[in-house]
Amino acid sequence: MPPLRFPSAEGASVGLCVVRLSDMTVVAEHDATRLLVPASVLKCLTAATAQLLLPADYAFITRLGANGRLTADGTLDGDLSLTGGWDPTLGSRFFTARKPFVDWAIERLKEWGVKRVAGGVVVGNAVSAADALSPYWLLEDLEWEYGAGCYPLNYGDNSYDSREGRLADTDPGATLCNLLAAMMKGADIAVEGGEDDRVSESIGDVAGAESLFAAYSSPCRDEILRVMMHRSDNLYAEAMLRAPLLAGACGSVDGIDVRCDSALIRQVALWDSVGIDLRRGRIVDGSGLAPVNRLSARMLADILCHMGNKKEYVGLFPLVGREGTVRNFLRRTPLDGRMALKSGSMTGVLCYAGYLLGSDGSATHAVVIMVNGFTCPSSKVKDSIAAYLRGMF
């Protein structure tokens, strides 16, 4: 008998696994090996993989450089080039305390003495949409911010405001180039080139050009992961999935394989090395947006158990009743602030994964609850999960 009670429960699938971390005892379990759609709780896996494979100070790098020679009168005889490093935070509205990239770029140009660009502002690495958008995502999701692709050069959360809401920007590289060109003109740096060609296949291949180079760093690993987990940000997740393939790259990232498939192979190999086999499930992205993803509650619980003694990982999860997508879940109950959970939802899917916390804030139990295939309002399922957790803890 399923442990949850809600309308249409008889036609739904429930996977549940609760493990006490002190001795790894399973204290509650129901259909824990059934493969279910995880939705955004898949980000728990993406975050864990990133923490295990990346150093804490890891940052994405965006390169500003010249594709031409700077003359004595301050003319750049060529293009100004922006080479992306898959940074999902560039121009993001969630990191407003940092110096904006365009302001930083103009400061660098003034330091170099650039007064005029004979060419234009271009993207310095070829941008292909082939891997930017997962073929497993639903077409109706792609027009919205949460369905925006992940490109070598991202900007402004790859989205923009409209009357309908936040829509996906399908060419964020061009958006950034146009913005920087406009800001340069406002700073009295003339830009002669137009908007016809926004891609330059090479950078720094003209004598004297290599001296005009600067690197802009993103926030560090856990700053990005925390926003990803609290907002359930799909763009951040897709970039962090690829980040281990970029780690260790010196200078240009051209030629590095950053395909989603390659990142997923690296992820499976990592977890296989610690005794957790992900191959029985199906994982096709880093965000959980694809409805074909499949994981079991037991698989997720194993990952949470492996990471449960790492405070930097547990600290990524939003506190129920207070933060992120769970700020209203279990609010004003005895569990308010005592659980750190990632939520995941789509039509007919509602999942939670995370930890029960002790009085010192450390994790005491790993908790995974996955519900698929319900037809009642999701609020009914959420209330049932809340009642179950309150009864247990």
mmCIF file of C-alpha atoms in Angstrom:
data_model
loop_
_atom_site.group_PDB
_atom_site.id
_atom_site.type_symbol
_atom_site.label_atom_id
_atom_site.label_comp_id
_atom_site.label_asym_id
_atom_site.label_seq_id
_atom_site.Cartn_x
_atom_site.Cartn_y
_atom_site.Cartn_z
ATOM 1 C CA MET A 1 0.000 0.000 0.000
ATOM 2 C CA PRO A 2 1.518 3.396 -1.002
ATOM 3 C CA PRO A 3 2.413 5.501 2.034
ATOM 4 C CA LEU A 4 0.849 8.651 0.560
ATOM 5 C CA ARG A 5 -2.868 9.425 0.410
ATOM 6 C CA PHE A 6 -4.186 11.768 -2.269
ATOM 7 C CA PRO A 7 -6.903 11.691 -4.964
ATOM 8 C CA SER A 8 -5.910 9.449 -7.898
ATOM 9 C CA ALA A 9 -3.208 7.771 -5.789
ATOM 10 C CA GLU A 10 -4.324 4.376 -7.032
ATOM 11 C CA GLY A 11 -3.117 5.244 -10.536
ATOM 12 C CA ALA A 12 0.104 6.958 -9.490
ATOM 13 C CA SER A 13 3.596 5.580 -8.858
ATOM 14 C CA VAL A 14 5.355 6.430 -5.590
ATOM 15 C CA GLY A 15 9.050 5.797 -4.916
ATOM 16 C CA LEU A 16 10.285 6.535 -1.425
ATOM 17 C CA CYS A 17 13.539 5.984 0.448
ATOM 18 C CA VAL A 18 14.660 7.420 3.790
ATOM 19 C CA VAL A 19 18.097 6.499 5.160
ATOM 20 C CA ARG A 20 19.571 7.285 8.593
ATOM 21 C CA LEU A 21 23.083 8.526 7.837
ATOM 22 C CA SER A 22 24.709 7.561 11.139
ATOM 23 C CA ASP A 23 24.533 3.856 10.307
ATOM 24 C CA MET A 24 23.103 3.875 6.751
ATOM 25 C CA THR A 25 19.952 2.100 7.910
ATOM 26 C CA VAL A 26 16.938 2.347 5.586
ATOM 27 C CA VAL A 27 14.187 3.508 7.938
ATOM 28 C CA ALA A 28 11.435 3.825 5.322
ATOM 29 C CA GLU A 29 11.107 2.485 1.802
ATOM 30 C CA HIS A 30 8.423 1.959 -0.813
ATOM 31 C CA ASP A 31 8.985 0.808 -4.396
ATOM 32 C CA ALA A 32 12.423 2.389 -4.111
ATOM 33 C CA THR A 33 13.900 0.650 -7.159
ATOM 34 C CA ARG A 34 11.149 1.709 -9.589
ATOM 35 C CA LEU A 35 12.490 4.050 -12.268
ATOM 36 C CA LEU A 36 10.561 7.325 -12.213
ATOM 37 C CA VAL A 37 10.760 10.781 -13.784
ATOM 38 C CA PRO A 38 12.914 12.839 -11.384
ATOM 39 C CA ALA A 39 12.219 16.300 -12.887
ATOM 40 C CA SER A 40 14.450 18.890 -11.200
ATOM 41 C CA VAL A 41 15.642 16.690 -8.335
ATOM 42 C CA LEU A 42 18.076 15.461 -10.999
ATOM 43 C CA LYS A 43 19.978 18.659 -10.143
ATOM 44 C CA CYS A 44 21.000 16.949 -6.876
ATOM 45 C CA LEU A 45 23.081 14.592 -9.024
ATOM 46 C CA THR A 46 24.440 17.415 -11.198
ATOM 47 C CA ALA A 47 25.515 19.380 -8.109
ATOM 48 C CA ALA A 48 27.130 16.358 -6.462
ATOM 49 C CA THR A 49 29.055 15.507 -9.641
ATOM 50 C CA ALA A 50 30.291 19.087 -9.961
ATOM 51 C CA GLN A 51 31.506 19.186 -6.368
ATOM 52 C CA LEU A 52 33.380 15.909 -6.726
ATOM 53 C CA LEU A 53 35.011 16.748 -10.058
ATOM 54 C CA LEU A 54 35.671 20.494 -9.758
ATOM 55 C CA PRO A 55 37.877 22.417 -7.310
ATOM 56 C CA ALA A 56 36.040 24.793 -4.973
ATOM 57 C CA ASP A 57 37.575 27.805 -6.746
ATOM 58 C CA TYR A 58 36.569 26.650 -10.214
ATOM 59 C CA ALA A 59 35.294 29.490 -12.408
ATOM 60 C CA PHE A 60 34.169 29.757 -16.019
ATOM 61 C CA ILE A 61 36.294 32.108 -18.138
ATOM 62 C CA THR A 62 35.148 34.506 -20.863
ATOM 63 C CA ARG A 63 37.932 35.925 -23.045
ATOM 64 C CA LEU A 64 38.095 39.466 -24.410
ATOM 65 C CA GLY A 65 40.648 39.868 -27.175
ATOM 66 C CA ALA A 66 41.584 41.308 -30.538
ATOM 67 C CA ASN A 67 41.495 39.818 -33.995
ATOM 68 C CA GLY A 68 43.774 42.510 -35.362
ATOM 69 C CA ARG A 69 46.610 44.926 -34.533
ATOM 70 C CA LEU A 70 46.342 48.055 -32.358
ATOM 71 C CA THR A 71 47.912 51.023 -34.135
ATOM 72 C CA ALA A 72 49.632 53.990 -32.541
ATOM 73 C CA ASP A 73 46.541 56.200 -32.848
ATOM 74 C CA GLY A 74 44.410 53.746 -30.808
ATOM 75 C CA THR A 75 42.738 52.021 -33.760
ATOM 76 C CA LEU A 76 42.128 48.294 -33.508
ATOM 77 C CA ASP A 77 42.653 47.238 -37.108
ATOM 78 C CA GLY A 78 40.231 44.330 -36.937
ATOM 79 C CA ASP A 79 37.522 42.957 -34.688
ATOM 80 C CA LEU A 80 37.037 42.930 -30.957
ATOM 81 C CA SER A 81 36.329 39.329 -30.068
ATOM 82 C CA LEU A 82 34.389 37.712 -27.201
ATOM 83 C CA THR A 83 35.246 34.045 -26.708
ATOM 84 C CA GLY A 84 32.775 32.230 -24.514
ATOM 85 C CA GLY A 85 33.634 29.618 -21.919
ATOM 86 C CA TRP A 86 30.075 28.408 -21.244
ATOM 87 C CA ASP A 87 29.672 30.767 -18.262
ATOM 88 C CA PRO A 88 25.926 30.700 -17.414
ATOM 89 C CA THR A 89 26.212 33.694 -15.067
ATOM 90 C CA LEU A 90 27.450 36.276 -17.571
ATOM 91 C CA GLY A 91 25.077 39.241 -17.227
ATOM 92 C CA SER A 92 22.809 37.207 -14.939
ATOM 93 C CA ARG A 93 20.303 39.107 -12.848
ATOM 94 C CA PHE A 94 21.147 36.777 -9.951
ATOM 95 C CA PHE A 95 24.711 38.062 -9.493
ATOM 96 C CA THR A 96 24.185 41.811 -9.469
ATOM 97 C CA ALA A 97 26.884 42.572 -6.885
ATOM 98 C CA ARG A 98 29.614 41.807 -9.438
ATOM 99 C CA LYS A 99 30.992 44.305 -11.933
ATOM 100 C CA PRO A 100 28.972 43.775 -15.130
ATOM 101 C CA PHE A 101 30.914 42.199 -17.973
ATOM 102 C CA VAL A 102 30.289 45.109 -20.342
ATOM 103 C CA ASP A 103 31.617 47.634 -17.801
ATOM 104 C CA TRP A 104 34.655 45.419 -17.173
ATOM 105 C CA ALA A 105 35.262 45.116 -20.939
ATOM 106 C CA ILE A 106 35.156 48.867 -21.484
ATOM 107 C CA GLU A 107 37.622 49.365 -18.628
ATOM 108 C CA ARG A 108 40.009 46.925 -20.336
ATOM 109 C CA LEU A 109 39.660 48.708 -23.682
ATOM 110 C CA LYS A 110 40.490 52.060 -22.084
ATOM 111 C CA GLU A 111 43.509 50.491 -20.342
ATOM 112 C CA TRP A 112 44.727 49.223 -23.716
ATOM 113 C CA GLY A 113 44.199 52.652 -25.268
ATOM 114 C CA VAL A 114 41.623 51.512 -27.818
ATOM 115 C CA LYS A 115 39.781 54.511 -29.258
ATOM 116 C CA ARG A 116 38.377 52.995 -32.418
ATOM 117 C CA VAL A 117 37.545 49.499 -33.664
ATOM 118 C CA ALA A 118 37.778 49.284 -37.427
ATOM 119 C CA GLY A 119 35.842 46.033 -37.461
ATOM 120 C CA GLY A 120 33.018 44.976 -35.192
ATOM 121 C CA VAL A 121 32.323 43.170 -31.948
ATOM 122 C CA VAL A 122 32.147 39.463 -32.744
ATOM 123 C CA VAL A 123 31.872 36.069 -31.101
ATOM 124 C CA GLY A 124 35.355 34.585 -31.050
ATOM 125 C CA ASN A 125 34.403 30.920 -31.124
ATOM 126 C CA ALA A 126 32.012 29.280 -33.510
ATOM 127 C CA VAL A 127 28.575 29.005 -31.929
ATOM 128 C CA SER A 128 26.624 25.878 -32.744
ATOM 129 C CA ALA A 129 23.102 25.251 -31.556
ATOM 130 C CA ALA A 130 23.550 21.522 -32.181
ATOM 131 C CA ASP A 131 24.174 20.781 -28.495
ATOM 132 C CA ALA A 132 22.707 23.942 -26.982
ATOM 133 C CA LEU A 133 19.185 22.515 -26.854
ATOM 134 C CA SER A 134 18.573 18.942 -25.802
ATOM 135 C CA PRO A 135 16.660 16.907 -28.399
ATOM 136 C CA TYR A 136 14.810 15.378 -25.443
ATOM 137 C CA TRP A 137 13.239 18.653 -24.293
ATOM 138 C CA LEU A 138 9.630 19.350 -25.232
ATOM 139 C CA LEU A 139 9.100 21.864 -28.026
ATOM 140 C CA GLU A 140 6.600 23.826 -25.943
ATOM 141 C CA ASP A 141 9.297 24.443 -23.315
ATOM 142 C CA LEU A 142 11.905 25.881 -25.674
ATOM 143 C CA GLU A 143 10.348 29.332 -26.058
ATOM 144 C CA TRP A 144 10.479 30.052 -22.307
ATOM 145 C CA GLU A 145 13.367 31.052 -20.079
ATOM 146 C CA TYR A 146 13.442 27.668 -18.359
ATOM 147 C CA GLY A 147 13.934 26.033 -21.772
ATOM 148 C CA ALA A 148 16.754 28.318 -22.935
ATOM 149 C CA GLY A 149 19.794 26.603 -24.424
ATOM 150 C CA CYS A 150 23.335 26.581 -23.056
ATOM 151 C CA TYR A 151 25.840 28.112 -25.503
ATOM 152 C CA PRO A 152 29.592 28.800 -25.484
ATOM 153 C CA LEU A 153 28.655 32.457 -24.956
ATOM 154 C CA ASN A 154 25.629 32.948 -22.686
ATOM 155 C CA TYR A 155 24.299 36.304 -21.568
ATOM 156 C CA GLY A 156 21.512 37.714 -19.424
ATOM 157 C CA ASP A 157 20.234 34.265 -18.393
ATOM 158 C CA ASN A 158 19.647 33.685 -22.125
ATOM 159 C CA SER A 159 16.226 35.283 -21.763
ATOM 160 C CA TYR A 160 14.352 38.554 -21.995
ATOM 161 C CA ASP A 161 11.128 40.078 -20.699
ATOM 162 C CA SER A 162 7.988 40.114 -22.818
ATOM 163 C CA ARG A 163 4.283 40.592 -22.236
ATOM 164 C CA GLU A 164 3.929 36.812 -22.038
ATOM 165 C CA GLY A 165 6.757 36.420 -19.517
ATOM 166 C CA ARG A 166 10.469 35.616 -19.753
ATOM 167 C CA LEU A 167 11.232 34.212 -23.201
ATOM 168 C CA ALA A 168 14.339 32.322 -24.318
ATOM 169 C CA ASP A 169 17.044 34.208 -26.238
ATOM 170 C CA THR A 170 18.191 31.932 -29.062
ATOM 171 C CA ASP A 171 21.294 34.018 -29.879
ATOM 172 C CA PRO A 172 22.722 35.367 -26.602
ATOM 173 C CA GLY A 173 26.138 35.865 -28.199
ATOM 174 C CA ALA A 174 24.699 38.399 -30.648
ATOM 175 C CA THR A 175 22.782 40.054 -27.800
ATOM 176 C CA LEU A 176 26.005 40.586 -25.862
ATOM 177 C CA CYS A 177 27.973 41.765 -28.909
ATOM 178 C CA ASN A 178 25.301 44.326 -29.777
ATOM 179 C CA LEU A 179 25.110 45.567 -26.184
ATOM 180 C CA LEU A 180 28.873 45.937 -25.856
ATOM 181 C CA ALA A 181 29.099 47.756 -29.199
ATOM 182 C CA ALA A 182 26.421 50.199 -28.047
ATOM 183 C CA MET A 183 28.131 50.742 -24.679
ATOM 184 C CA MET A 184 31.490 51.305 -26.399
ATOM 185 C CA LYS A 185 30.014 54.047 -28.557
ATOM 186 C CA GLY A 186 28.576 55.629 -25.427
ATOM 187 C CA ALA A 187 32.086 55.540 -23.929
ATOM 188 C CA ASP A 188 33.531 57.308 -27.004
ATOM 189 C CA ILE A 189 35.078 54.175 -28.487
ATOM 190 C CA ALA A 190 33.995 54.102 -32.111
ATOM 191 C CA VAL A 191 32.876 50.803 -33.637
ATOM 192 C CA GLU A 192 32.932 50.860 -37.432
ATOM 193 C CA GLY A 193 31.670 47.327 -38.170
ATOM 194 C CA GLY A 194 28.024 46.398 -38.320
ATOM 195 C CA GLU A 195 25.985 43.433 -37.149
ATOM 196 C CA ASP A 196 26.231 41.273 -40.274
ATOM 197 C CA ASP A 197 28.982 38.931 -39.057
ATOM 198 C CA ARG A 198 28.962 37.991 -35.401
ATOM 199 C CA VAL A 199 31.270 34.944 -35.593
ATOM 200 C CA SER A 200 35.040 35.028 -35.981
ATOM 201 C CA GLU A 201 36.723 31.631 -36.329
ATOM 202 C CA SER A 202 40.069 32.734 -34.885
ATOM 203 C CA ILE A 203 41.440 35.109 -32.319
ATOM 204 C CA GLY A 204 44.870 36.579 -31.816
ATOM 205 C CA ASP A 205 46.244 35.304 -35.147
ATOM 206 C CA VAL A 206 47.528 38.685 -36.264
ATOM 207 C CA ALA A 207 50.995 39.846 -35.173
ATOM 208 C CA GLY A 208 50.686 42.044 -32.105
ATOM 209 C CA ALA A 209 47.109 41.020 -31.364
ATOM 210 C CA GLU A 210 47.966 38.497 -28.658
ATOM 211 C CA SER A 211 48.895 41.301 -26.247
ATOM 212 C CA LEU A 212 45.265 42.481 -26.261
ATOM 213 C CA PHE A 213 43.712 39.812 -24.118
ATOM 214 C CA ALA A 214 41.871 39.692 -20.797
ATOM 215 C CA ALA A 215 39.915 37.027 -18.933
ATOM 216 C CA TYR A 216 36.674 37.566 -17.015
ATOM 217 C CA SER A 217 35.936 34.994 -14.321
ATOM 218 C CA SER A 218 32.542 33.794 -13.166
ATOM 219 C CA PRO A 219 31.587 33.313 -9.508
ATOM 220 C CA CYS A 220 33.095 30.159 -8.003
ATOM 221 C CA ARG A 221 31.641 26.658 -8.117
ATOM 222 C CA ASP A 222 29.397 26.643 -5.054
ATOM 223 C CA GLU A 223 28.059 30.153 -5.616
ATOM 224 C CA ILE A 224 26.723 28.979 -8.966
ATOM 225 C CA LEU A 225 25.471 25.661 -7.598
ATOM 226 C CA ARG A 226 23.625 27.369 -4.753
ATOM 227 C CA VAL A 227 21.688 29.587 -7.153
ATOM 228 C CA MET A 228 21.066 26.556 -9.359
ATOM 229 C CA MET A 229 19.599 24.592 -6.459
ATOM 230 C CA HIS A 230 17.584 27.430 -4.920
ATOM 231 C CA ARG A 231 16.094 28.676 -8.207
ATOM 232 C CA SER A 232 16.087 25.294 -9.926
ATOM 233 C CA ASP A 233 17.863 27.065 -12.788
ATOM 234 C CA ASN A 234 18.109 24.861 -15.868
ATOM 235 C CA LEU A 235 20.720 26.952 -17.705
ATOM 236 C CA TYR A 236 23.035 26.828 -14.694
ATOM 237 C CA ALA A 237 22.534 23.061 -14.443
ATOM 238 C CA GLU A 238 23.392 22.428 -18.098
ATOM 239 C CA ALA A 239 26.551 24.529 -17.780
ATOM 240 C CA MET A 240 27.620 22.831 -14.537
ATOM 241 C CA LEU A 241 27.089 19.419 -16.132
ATOM 242 C CA ARG A 242 29.639 20.396 -18.814
ATOM 243 C CA ALA A 243 32.062 22.179 -16.471
ATOM 244 C CA PRO A 244 34.163 19.084 -15.593
ATOM 245 C CA LEU A 245 34.999 18.753 -19.297
ATOM 246 C CA LEU A 246 36.314 22.339 -19.254
ATOM 247 C CA ALA A 247 38.245 22.061 -15.980
ATOM 248 C CA GLY A 248 41.982 22.258 -16.504
ATOM 249 C CA ALA A 249 41.706 24.021 -19.854
ATOM 250 C CA CYS A 250 44.356 26.708 -20.207
ATOM 251 C CA GLY A 251 43.401 29.752 -22.237
ATOM 252 C CA SER A 252 41.134 28.987 -25.177
ATOM 253 C CA VAL A 253 38.512 26.247 -24.852
ATOM 254 C CA ASP A 254 38.260 25.790 -28.620
ATOM 255 C CA GLY A 255 38.462 22.157 -29.582
ATOM 256 C CA ILE A 256 37.375 20.831 -26.164
ATOM 257 C CA ASP A 257 34.540 18.336 -26.303
ATOM 258 C CA VAL A 258 31.710 19.860 -24.259
ATOM 259 C CA ARG A 259 28.852 17.825 -25.654
ATOM 260 C CA CYS A 260 26.150 16.843 -23.213
ATOM 261 C CA ASP A 261 26.654 13.159 -24.070
ATOM 262 C CA SER A 262 30.348 13.378 -23.191
ATOM 263 C CA ALA A 263 29.570 15.080 -19.893
ATOM 264 C CA LEU A 264 27.064 12.352 -19.027
ATOM 265 C CA ILE A 265 29.627 9.616 -19.780
ATOM 266 C CA ARG A 266 32.053 11.360 -17.405
ATOM 267 C CA GLN A 267 29.322 11.540 -14.762
ATOM 268 C CA VAL A 268 28.425 7.849 -14.999
ATOM 269 C CA ALA A 269 32.115 6.894 -14.760
ATOM 270 C CA LEU A 270 32.524 8.980 -11.591
ATOM 271 C CA TRP A 271 29.620 7.365 -9.772
ATOM 272 C CA ASP A 272 30.581 3.918 -10.994
ATOM 273 C CA SER A 273 33.970 4.466 -9.328
ATOM 274 C CA VAL A 274 32.274 4.911 -5.935
ATOM 275 C CA GLY A 275 29.955 1.950 -6.389
ATOM 276 C CA ILE A 276 26.775 3.686 -7.565
ATOM 277 C CA ASP A 277 25.536 2.394 -10.922
ATOM 278 C CA LEU A 278 23.517 5.003 -12.809
ATOM 279 C CA ARG A 279 23.296 2.945 -15.978
ATOM 280 C CA ARG A 280 20.106 1.188 -14.931
ATOM 281 C CA GLY A 281 18.378 4.542 -15.093
ATOM 282 C CA ARG A 282 18.296 7.027 -17.950
ATOM 283 C CA ILE A 283 19.868 10.478 -17.771
ATOM 284 C CA VAL A 284 19.914 12.737 -20.836
ATOM 285 C CA ASP A 285 20.538 16.222 -19.384
ATOM 286 C CA GLY A 286 21.760 18.016 -16.275
ATOM 287 C CA SER A 287 18.616 19.924 -15.390
ATOM 288 C CA GLY A 288 15.875 17.291 -15.372
ATOM 289 C CA LEU A 289 13.827 19.184 -17.959
ATOM 290 C CA ALA A 290 13.665 16.139 -20.236
ATOM 291 C CA PRO A 291 10.634 13.995 -19.393
ATOM 292 C CA VAL A 292 12.493 10.850 -20.531
ATOM 293 C CA ASN A 293 14.920 10.977 -17.587
ATOM 294 C CA ARG A 294 14.519 8.053 -15.195
ATOM 295 C CA LEU A 295 15.992 7.479 -11.736
ATOM 296 C CA SER A 296 14.837 5.488 -8.744
ATOM 297 C CA ALA A 297 14.413 6.770 -5.201
ATOM 298 C CA ARG A 298 17.112 4.334 -4.114
ATOM 299 C CA MET A 299 19.618 5.640 -6.662
ATOM 300 C CA LEU A 300 19.051 9.215 -5.538
ATOM 301 C CA ALA A 301 19.227 8.181 -1.886
ATOM 302 C CA ASP A 302 22.567 6.451 -2.521
ATOM 303 C CA ILE A 303 23.939 9.668 -4.000
ATOM 304 C CA LEU A 304 22.626 11.721 -1.065
ATOM 305 C CA CYS A 305 24.116 9.249 1.400
ATOM 306 C CA HIS A 306 27.504 9.450 -0.312
ATOM 307 C CA MET A 307 27.430 13.266 -0.070
ATOM 308 C CA GLY A 308 25.693 13.552 3.313
ATOM 309 C CA ASN A 309 28.850 14.172 5.339
ATOM 310 C CA LYS A 310 29.938 17.049 3.095
ATOM 311 C CA LYS A 311 28.644 20.297 4.583
ATOM 312 C CA GLU A 312 29.402 22.201 1.398
ATOM 313 C CA TYR A 313 26.974 19.916 -0.447
ATOM 314 C CA VAL A 314 24.203 19.875 2.149
ATOM 315 C CA GLY A 315 24.507 23.664 2.297
ATOM 316 C CA LEU A 316 23.462 23.953 -1.358
ATOM 317 C CA PHE A 317 19.903 22.819 -0.592
ATOM 318 C CA PRO A 318 17.240 25.405 0.276
ATOM 319 C CA LEU A 319 15.621 25.172 3.702
ATOM 320 C CA VAL A 320 11.943 24.227 3.695
ATOM 321 C CA GLY A 321 9.598 27.003 4.735
ATOM 322 C CA ARG A 322 12.271 29.639 4.090
ATOM 323 C CA GLU A 323 14.192 29.469 0.820
ATOM 324 C CA GLY A 324 14.020 28.810 -2.893
ATOM 325 C CA THR A 325 11.344 26.653 -4.446
ATOM 326 C CA VAL A 326 10.494 25.100 -1.033
ATOM 327 C CA ARG A 327 10.007 28.390 0.816
ATOM 328 C CA ASN A 328 6.285 27.641 1.274
ATOM 329 C CA PHE A 329 6.639 23.891 1.811
ATOM 330 C CA LEU A 330 6.254 22.818 5.482
ATOM 331 C CA ARG A 331 6.139 26.477 6.445
ATOM 332 C CA ARG A 332 5.039 27.150 10.028
ATOM 333 C CA THR A 333 5.286 23.467 10.922
ATOM 334 C CA PRO A 334 7.732 21.786 13.324
ATOM 335 C CA LEU A 335 9.881 20.935 10.267
ATOM 336 C CA ASP A 336 10.189 24.575 9.148
ATOM 337 C CA GLY A 337 13.935 25.130 8.628
ATOM 338 C CA ARG A 338 14.753 21.569 9.734
ATOM 339 C CA MET A 339 14.829 20.018 6.292
ATOM 340 C CA ALA A 340 16.942 20.984 3.280
ATOM 341 C CA LEU A 341 15.172 19.796 0.134
ATOM 342 C CA LYS A 342 15.316 20.160 -3.636
ATOM 343 C CA SER A 343 11.940 20.007 -5.328
ATOM 344 C CA GLY A 344 11.124 18.865 -8.841
ATOM 345 C CA SER A 345 7.869 19.092 -10.734
ATOM 346 C CA MET A 346 6.251 18.852 -14.142
ATOM 347 C CA THR A 347 2.836 17.701 -15.280
ATOM 348 C CA GLY A 348 1.921 14.651 -13.193
ATOM 349 C CA VAL A 349 5.300 14.668 -11.423
ATOM 350 C CA LEU A 350 6.249 15.913 -7.949
ATOM 351 C CA CYS A 351 9.496 14.942 -6.232
ATOM 352 C CA TYR A 352 11.555 15.990 -3.216
ATOM 353 C CA ALA A 353 15.105 14.987 -2.343
ATOM 354 C CA GLY A 354 17.442 16.168 0.382
ATOM 355 C CA TYR A 355 18.083 15.943 4.078
ATOM 356 C CA LEU A 356 16.670 16.126 7.573
ATOM 357 C CA LEU A 357 18.967 18.340 9.639
ATOM 358 C CA GLY A 358 20.132 17.994 13.210
ATOM 359 C CA SER A 359 20.293 20.816 15.734
ATOM 360 C CA ASP A 360 23.803 21.703 14.522
ATOM 361 C CA GLY A 361 22.678 21.912 10.879
ATOM 362 C CA SER A 362 24.347 18.683 9.805
ATOM 363 C CA ALA A 363 22.419 16.052 7.850
ATOM 364 C CA THR A 364 20.958 13.166 9.858
ATOM 365 C CA HIS A 365 18.756 11.472 7.225
ATOM 366 C CA ALA A 366 18.679 11.324 3.433
ATOM 367 C CA VAL A 367 15.131 11.680 2.126
ATOM 368 C CA VAL A 368 13.771 10.961 -1.358
ATOM 369 C CA ILE A 369 10.086 10.994 -2.303
ATOM 370 C CA MET A 370 9.062 10.689 -5.965
ATOM 371 C CA VAL A 371 5.475 10.718 -7.237
ATOM 372 C CA ASN A 372 4.623 10.171 -10.918
ATOM 373 C CA GLY A 373 1.375 9.815 -12.807
ATOM 374 C CA PHE A 374 -1.085 11.624 -10.547
ATOM 375 C CA THR A 375 -4.071 13.404 -12.083
ATOM 376 C CA CYS A 376 -5.252 15.447 -9.103
ATOM 377 C CA PRO A 377 -3.980 18.993 -8.413
ATOM 378 C CA SER A 378 -0.316 18.926 -7.387
ATOM 379 C CA SER A 379 -1.240 20.780 -4.179
ATOM 380 C CA LYS A 380 -3.043 17.627 -2.983
ATOM 381 C CA VAL A 381 0.094 15.550 -3.534
ATOM 382 C CA LYS A 382 2.243 18.193 -1.851
ATOM 383 C CA ASP A 383 -0.041 18.196 1.200
ATOM 384 C CA SER A 384 0.157 14.401 1.366
ATOM 385 C CA ILE A 385 3.975 14.462 1.230
ATOM 386 C CA ALA A 386 4.075 17.147 3.922
ATOM 387 C CA ALA A 387 1.796 15.085 6.165
ATOM 388 C CA TYR A 388 3.974 12.001 5.647
ATOM 389 C CA LEU A 389 7.170 13.870 6.527
ATOM 390 C CA ARG A 390 5.600 15.412 9.615
ATOM 391 C CA GLY A 391 4.394 11.991 10.731
ATOM 392 C CA MET A 392 7.825 10.463 10.258
ATOM 393 C CA PHE A 393 9.983 13.205 11.751
#
